[in-house]
Coordinates of C-alpha atoms and ligand atoms in Angstrom, one line a residue:
M448 CA -106.2 -60.4 83.5
S449 CA -104.4 -59.7 80.3
N450 CA -103.0 -56.3 79.7
A451 CA -103.0 -55.7 83.2
P452 CA -102.1 -52.2 84.0
F453 CA -99.9 -53.4 87.0
A454 CA -96.3 -54.6 86.4
V455 CA -96.6 -56.3 89.8
A456 CA -99.6 -57.4 91.8
V457 CA -99.1 -59.1 95.1
R458 CA -102.0 -60.3 97.3
E459 CA -101.9 -61.5 100.8
V460 CA -98.4 -62.8 100.6
T461 CA -96.9 -64.2 103.8
F462 CA -93.4 -65.8 104.2
A463 CA -91.9 -67.6 107.1
Y464 CA -88.3 -68.9 107.8
G465 CA -89.2 -71.8 110.0
E466 CA -90.9 -70.3 112.9
R467 CA -89.9 -66.7 112.1
Q468 CA -92.5 -64.8 110.0
A469 CA -90.8 -62.4 107.7
L470 CA -94.0 -61.3 105.8
A471 CA -97.2 -61.2 107.4
G472 CA -99.8 -60.8 104.7
I473 CA -98.5 -58.1 102.2
S474 CA -100.6 -56.9 99.3
F475 CA -99.7 -54.0 96.8
S476 CA -99.8 -53.1 93.3
V477 CA -97.1 -51.4 90.9
A478 CA -98.3 -49.5 88.1
R479 CA -96.0 -49.9 85.0
G480 CA -93.3 -47.5 84.4
S481 CA -93.5 -46.2 88.0
V482 CA -90.7 -46.0 90.7
H483 CA -92.0 -47.9 93.7
G484 CA -90.1 -47.5 97.1
F485 CA -90.2 -49.9 100.0
L486 CA -89.1 -48.1 103.2
G487 CA -88.5 -50.1 106.5
P488 CA -86.2 -50.8 109.4
N489 CA -83.8 -53.7 109.4
G490 CA -85.9 -56.9 109.6
S491 CA -89.1 -55.4 108.2
G492 CA -89.2 -58.0 105.6
K493 CA -87.9 -56.0 102.6
S494 CA -85.2 -58.4 101.3
T495 CA -87.4 -61.3 101.7
L496 CA -90.2 -59.6 99.6
F497 CA -87.5 -59.0 96.8
K498 CA -86.1 -62.6 97.0
L499 CA -89.8 -63.8 96.4
L500 CA -90.4 -61.4 93.6
S501 CA -87.0 -62.3 91.9
T502 CA -87.9 -66.0 92.2
L503 CA -84.9 -66.7 94.6
V504 CA -87.2 -68.2 97.0
P505 CA -90.7 -69.8 96.3
L506 CA -93.9 -68.4 97.2
Q507 CA -95.4 -70.0 100.5
Q508 CA -98.7 -68.4 100.9
G509 CA -100.7 -65.7 98.9
S510 CA -100.4 -64.8 95.2
A511 CA -98.3 -62.6 93.1
R512 CA -98.5 -61.7 89.3
I513 CA -95.4 -60.2 87.6
L514 CA -96.1 -58.8 84.0
D515 CA -99.2 -60.8 84.1
L516 CA -97.4 -63.9 84.7
D517 CA -97.9 -66.2 87.7
L518 CA -95.1 -66.1 90.2
A519 CA -95.8 -69.5 91.5
H520 CA -95.4 -71.2 88.0
D521 CA -94.0 -68.9 85.4
T522 CA -90.4 -68.5 87.1
A523 CA -88.2 -68.7 84.0
A524 CA -90.4 -66.4 82.0
I525 CA -90.4 -63.9 84.8
R526 CA -86.8 -64.0 85.4
R527 CA -85.9 -63.1 81.7
R528 CA -87.9 -59.9 82.1
L529 CA -86.5 -59.0 85.4
G530 CA -83.2 -57.2 86.3
V531 CA -81.9 -57.5 89.7
V532 CA -79.3 -55.4 91.7
F533 CA -79.0 -56.8 95.3
Q534 CA -76.6 -55.9 98.2
S535 CA -74.0 -58.4 97.6
P536 CA -71.8 -57.3 94.7
A537 CA -72.5 -59.0 91.4
V538 CA -69.4 -57.8 89.6
D539 CA -65.9 -59.4 89.0
K540 CA -63.1 -57.1 90.3
K541 CA -60.7 -58.6 88.2
L542 CA -62.4 -57.8 84.9
S543 CA -62.8 -54.3 83.4
V544 CA -66.0 -52.5 83.2
R545 CA -66.7 -53.5 79.6
E546 CA -65.8 -57.2 80.2
N547 CA -68.2 -57.2 83.3
L548 CA -71.0 -55.9 81.0
R549 CA -70.1 -58.2 78.2
Y550 CA -70.1 -61.2 80.5
G551 CA -73.3 -60.1 82.0
G552 CA -75.0 -59.8 78.5
H553 CA -73.6 -63.4 77.7
L554 CA -75.6 -64.6 80.8
Y555 CA -78.8 -63.4 79.3
G556 CA -78.0 -64.8 75.7
M557 CA -77.0 -61.7 74.2
S558 CA -73.9 -61.4 72.0
G559 CA -72.1 -59.8 69.0
K560 CA -73.0 -56.3 67.6
A561 CA -76.2 -56.0 69.5
L562 CA -74.5 -56.6 72.9
E563 CA -71.8 -53.9 72.2
V564 CA -74.3 -51.4 71.0
R565 CA -76.4 -51.9 74.1
I566 CA -73.1 -51.7 76.2
D567 CA -72.1 -48.4 74.6
E568 CA -75.5 -47.2 75.4
L569 CA -75.4 -47.9 79.0
L570 CA -71.8 -46.6 79.4
V571 CA -73.2 -43.3 78.3
H572 CA -76.1 -43.3 80.8
A573 CA -74.0 -44.5 83.5
D574 CA -71.4 -41.9 82.7
L575 CA -68.7 -44.6 82.7
Q576 CA -67.5 -44.3 78.9
D577 CA -64.0 -43.0 80.1
R578 CA -63.7 -46.0 82.7
Q579 CA -64.8 -48.8 80.3
R580 CA -61.4 -50.4 80.3
D581 CA -60.5 -50.0 84.0
M582 CA -60.7 -53.0 86.3
V583 CA -63.9 -52.8 88.3
G584 CA -61.8 -53.5 91.5
E585 CA -60.0 -50.1 91.0
L586 CA -63.3 -48.3 90.9
S587 CA -64.8 -46.3 93.7
G588 CA -68.0 -47.9 95.5
G589 CA -70.2 -45.4 93.5
L590 CA -68.9 -46.2 90.2
R591 CA -68.8 -49.9 91.0
R592 CA -72.3 -49.7 91.8
R593 CA -73.3 -48.0 88.6
V594 CA -71.6 -51.0 86.6
E595 CA -74.0 -53.2 88.5
V596 CA -77.0 -51.2 87.9
A597 CA -75.9 -51.0 84.1
K598 CA -75.3 -54.9 84.1
G599 CA -78.9 -55.3 85.5
L600 CA -80.3 -53.1 82.7
L601 CA -78.3 -55.0 79.8
H602 CA -81.2 -57.1 78.6
K603 CA -83.5 -54.2 78.8
P604 CA -85.7 -55.8 81.6
E605 CA -89.3 -54.4 82.0
I606 CA -88.8 -54.4 85.8
L607 CA -85.7 -53.6 87.8
L608 CA -85.6 -54.8 91.5
L609 CA -83.1 -53.1 93.6
D610 CA -82.5 -54.2 97.3
E611 CA -80.7 -51.6 99.4
A612 CA -78.7 -50.9 96.1
S613 CA -77.4 -47.5 97.4
T614 CA -76.3 -48.7 100.9
G615 CA -72.7 -47.5 101.8
L616 CA -72.8 -44.9 99.0
D617 CA -72.3 -41.3 99.8
P618 CA -75.0 -38.8 98.6
A619 CA -73.2 -37.8 95.4
A620 CA -72.6 -41.4 94.3
R621 CA -76.3 -42.0 95.3
R622 CA -77.5 -39.3 93.0
S623 CA -75.4 -40.5 90.2
M624 CA -77.0 -44.0 90.6
W625 CA -80.6 -42.4 90.6
A626 CA -79.7 -40.4 87.5
L627 CA -78.8 -43.5 85.7
L628 CA -82.1 -45.2 86.8
K629 CA -84.2 -42.3 85.8
S630 CA -82.5 -42.4 82.3
Q631 CA -84.5 -45.7 81.9
S632 CA -88.0 -44.2 81.9
A633 CA -89.6 -47.3 80.3
V634 CA -88.5 -49.7 83.2
T635 CA -90.6 -50.2 86.3
V636 CA -88.4 -49.8 89.4
L637 CA -88.9 -51.4 92.7
F638 CA -86.3 -50.5 95.4
T639 CA -85.8 -50.8 98.9
T640 CA -84.1 -48.6 101.4
H641 CA -83.8 -47.6 105.0
L642 CA -82.9 -44.2 104.2
M643 CA -85.7 -41.3 104.4
D644 CA -83.8 -39.2 101.7
E645 CA -83.8 -42.1 99.2
A646 CA -87.4 -43.0 99.9
A647 CA -88.4 -39.8 98.5
E648 CA -87.2 -40.7 95.1
A649 CA -90.2 -43.0 94.8
D650 CA -93.4 -42.0 93.1
H651 CA -95.1 -44.3 95.3
L652 CA -93.8 -45.5 98.6
L653 CA -94.8 -48.4 101.0
L654 CA -93.7 -48.2 104.6
L655 CA -93.0 -51.7 106.0
D656 CA -93.0 -52.8 109.6
Q657 CA -92.7 -56.2 110.8
G658 CA -93.7 -57.8 107.5
R659 CA -96.6 -55.6 107.0
V660 CA -97.4 -52.4 105.0
V661 CA -98.1 -49.6 107.5
A662 CA -98.6 -46.8 105.1
E663 CA -98.6 -46.2 101.4
G664 CA -98.9 -43.3 99.0
A665 CA -96.7 -40.7 97.3
P666 CA -94.0 -39.4 99.5
R667 CA -95.2 -35.9 99.6
A668 CA -98.8 -36.9 100.2
L669 CA -97.8 -39.3 103.1
M670 CA -96.0 -36.5 104.8
R671 CA -98.8 -33.7 104.0
D672 CA -101.5 -35.8 105.4
L673 CA -99.8 -35.5 109.0
G674 CA -100.7 -31.8 108.9
E675 CA -98.7 -28.6 108.4
Q676 CA -96.1 -28.6 111.1
I677 CA -94.7 -30.6 114.2
L678 CA -93.3 -29.0 117.2
E679 CA -90.7 -31.2 118.9
I680 CA -89.2 -30.4 122.3
Q681 CA -86.1 -32.0 123.7
S682 CA -86.1 -32.0 127.5
N683 CA -84.3 -33.8 130.3
N684 CA -87.7 -34.1 132.0
A685 CA -90.0 -34.8 129.2
T686 CA -92.8 -36.6 131.2
Q687 CA -93.1 -33.8 133.6
L688 CA -93.2 -31.2 130.7
A689 CA -95.7 -33.1 128.9
S690 CA -97.8 -33.0 132.0
D691 CA -97.3 -29.3 132.6
L692 CA -98.1 -28.5 129.0
Q693 CA -101.3 -30.4 129.4
T694 CA -102.4 -28.7 132.7
K695 CA -101.2 -24.9 132.0
L696 CA -101.7 -24.8 128.1
G697 CA -104.1 -27.6 127.4
V698 CA -101.7 -29.1 124.8
T699 CA -101.3 -32.7 124.5
A700 CA -97.9 -34.0 123.6
S701 CA -96.6 -37.5 122.9
V702 CA -93.4 -38.5 124.8
F703 CA -90.6 -40.5 123.3
D704 CA -87.7 -40.8 125.6
D705 CA -86.4 -37.3 126.0
L706 CA -88.5 -36.1 123.0
L707 CA -92.1 -34.3 123.2
R708 CA -94.0 -34.2 120.1
I709 CA -96.8 -31.8 119.5
E710 CA -99.0 -32.1 116.3
V711 CA -101.8 -29.6 116.5
P712 CA -103.0 -27.1 113.8
N713 CA -100.8 -23.7 114.2
C714 CA -98.5 -25.2 116.7
H715 CA -96.1 -22.4 115.7
E716 CA -98.2 -20.1 118.0
L717 CA -97.2 -22.4 120.9
V718 CA -93.5 -21.5 120.6
P719 CA -93.4 -18.3 122.6
K720 CA -96.0 -19.5 125.1
V721 CA -93.8 -22.7 125.7
M722 CA -90.4 -20.8 125.9
H723 CA -92.1 -18.2 128.2
S724 CA -93.6 -20.7 130.8
F725 CA -91.1 -23.7 130.3
G726 CA -88.0 -22.2 128.8
A727 CA -85.8 -23.6 131.5
Q728 CA -87.0 -27.1 130.7
V729 CA -86.4 -27.0 127.0
Q730 CA -82.9 -28.4 125.7
R731 CA -84.0 -27.8 122.1
L732 CA -87.1 -26.8 120.2
T733 CA -87.8 -27.4 116.6
L734 CA -90.6 -26.6 114.3
Q735 CA -90.6 -28.6 111.1
H736 CA -92.8 -29.9 108.4
P737 CA -93.7 -33.6 108.7
T738 CA -90.8 -36.1 107.3
L739 CA -91.3 -39.7 106.4
E740 CA -90.0 -40.4 109.9
D741 CA -92.9 -38.7 111.3
V742 CA -95.2 -40.9 109.1
F743 CA -93.6 -44.0 110.3
L744 CA -93.9 -42.8 114.0
R745 CA -97.5 -41.9 113.6
K746 CA -98.4 -45.4 111.9
T747 CA -96.3 -47.7 114.3
G748 CA -95.8 -45.6 117.2
K749 CA -92.1 -46.5 117.0
R750 CA -89.4 -44.1 116.0
F751 CA -87.6 -45.1 112.8
V752 CA -84.0 -45.9 113.7
A753 CA -81.7 -46.6 110.7
I754 CA -80.1 -49.3 112.7
A755 CA -77.3 -49.9 110.1
K756 CA -75.0 -46.9 110.6
D757 CA -74.9 -46.0 107.0
K758 CA -72.0 -43.7 106.3
G759 CA -73.8 -42.6 103.2
S760 CA -76.9 -41.3 105.0
G761 CA -75.1 -38.3 106.0
G762 CA -76.5 -38.2 109.6
K763 CA -79.4 -36.0 109.6
S764 CA -81.9 -36.4 106.8
R765 CA -82.8 -33.4 104.6
R766 CA -86.1 -32.1 105.4
S767 CA -89.2 -32.0 103.0
R768 CA -87.3 -32.8 99.9
R769 CA -89.7 -32.8 96.8
Ligands
LIG1159 P1 -85.0 -56.4 105.7 O1 -84.6 -56.7 104.5 O2 -86.2 -55.5 105.7 O3 -84.0 -56.0 106.8 P2 -85.4 -59.5 105.8 O4 -86.4 -59.8 104.7 O5 -84.0 -59.4 105.7 O6 -85.7 -57.8 106.4 O7 -85.8 -60.1 107.2 C1 -87.2 -60.1 107.7 C2 -87.1 -61.1 108.9 O8 -86.7 -62.5 108.5 C3 -86.2 -60.6 110.0 O9 -86.8 -61.1 111.3 C4 -85.0 -61.6 109.8 O10 -84.3 -61.9 110.8 C5 -85.7 -63.1 109.1 N1 -84.9 -63.6 108.2 C6 -84.3 -63.1 107.1 N2 -83.5 -64.1 106.3 C7 -83.5 -65.2 107.2 C8 -83.0 -66.3 106.9 N3 -82.4 -66.8 105.9 N4 -83.2 -67.4 107.9 C9 -84.1 -67.0 109.1 N5 -84.7 -65.8 109.3 C10 -84.5 -64.8 108.4
LIG1160 MG1 -82.8 -56.3 103.6

């Protein structure tokens, strides 16, 4: 499998912490140079997968090749070619931005002029030139995260792994982080998120639930595959309303708590009929293009609830980006 087109190829990987299964047979391939997103609720196995790929925990079952190296055996070689940005901060608050990057470079065996040139390059991409002498501890969360990403990119890794790297960042800070990532077009990026908005940054997205891949594809294609529009009706008496819609209008709705969902072609034509016959039972009615939340719901039968109340998520997700 030399000159493999894939940066990462994972086959039937399972992983358990004692009795608790975190990955339940996961397979996927990542094309070189692409941006691959892994979206799933808390506990779906994202961090476990990234710990495996970054060689922090050993493979238990299944196989994985990274840059055509065997994850089970070539861990040292793989590690040199990976950059990692994980949730726990990996910068020293008492050192300046530049010192942090210099220190990070030393860990990868870089030094001298080559290291200083690389640091200058990354400071430009990260828009941190003016802050390079500031203590990292004095920076905002967003700037600090950019220092971490820059640090992960110092040794020009071929693959960058980011586990929930934008958690806690506000939308503007998240956009700056992505601008830095996208400035490194040669790097294959794998990132996890529980934010629908951020998932849309991916060229290719995998939806995870309970250690399995429940859907994959380009974010737009995943949403488009659900059809044109979805009608959602909020009602205090959702079950009764669903039954009325069935008998009087011949429309089938699925019920999730106080929410009815109708996914039929041309469902916008139902709006006046529903309001005319059942207006009193309708608290709220929305017609929208399918979102990634809808894809998750369709594939798992569960609503995707971002369990961690992330202040950066900005509440409602923007609809149909990209
Ligand atoms: P995610 O990153 O998607 O939130 P994780 O990979 O952290 O998911 O967790 C997947 C499952 O494995 C969860 O059920 C979690 O409780 C469990 N788990 C994660 N880390 C450990 C651990 N160190 N020991 C035991 N169970 C763990
Ligand atoms: Mg996690």
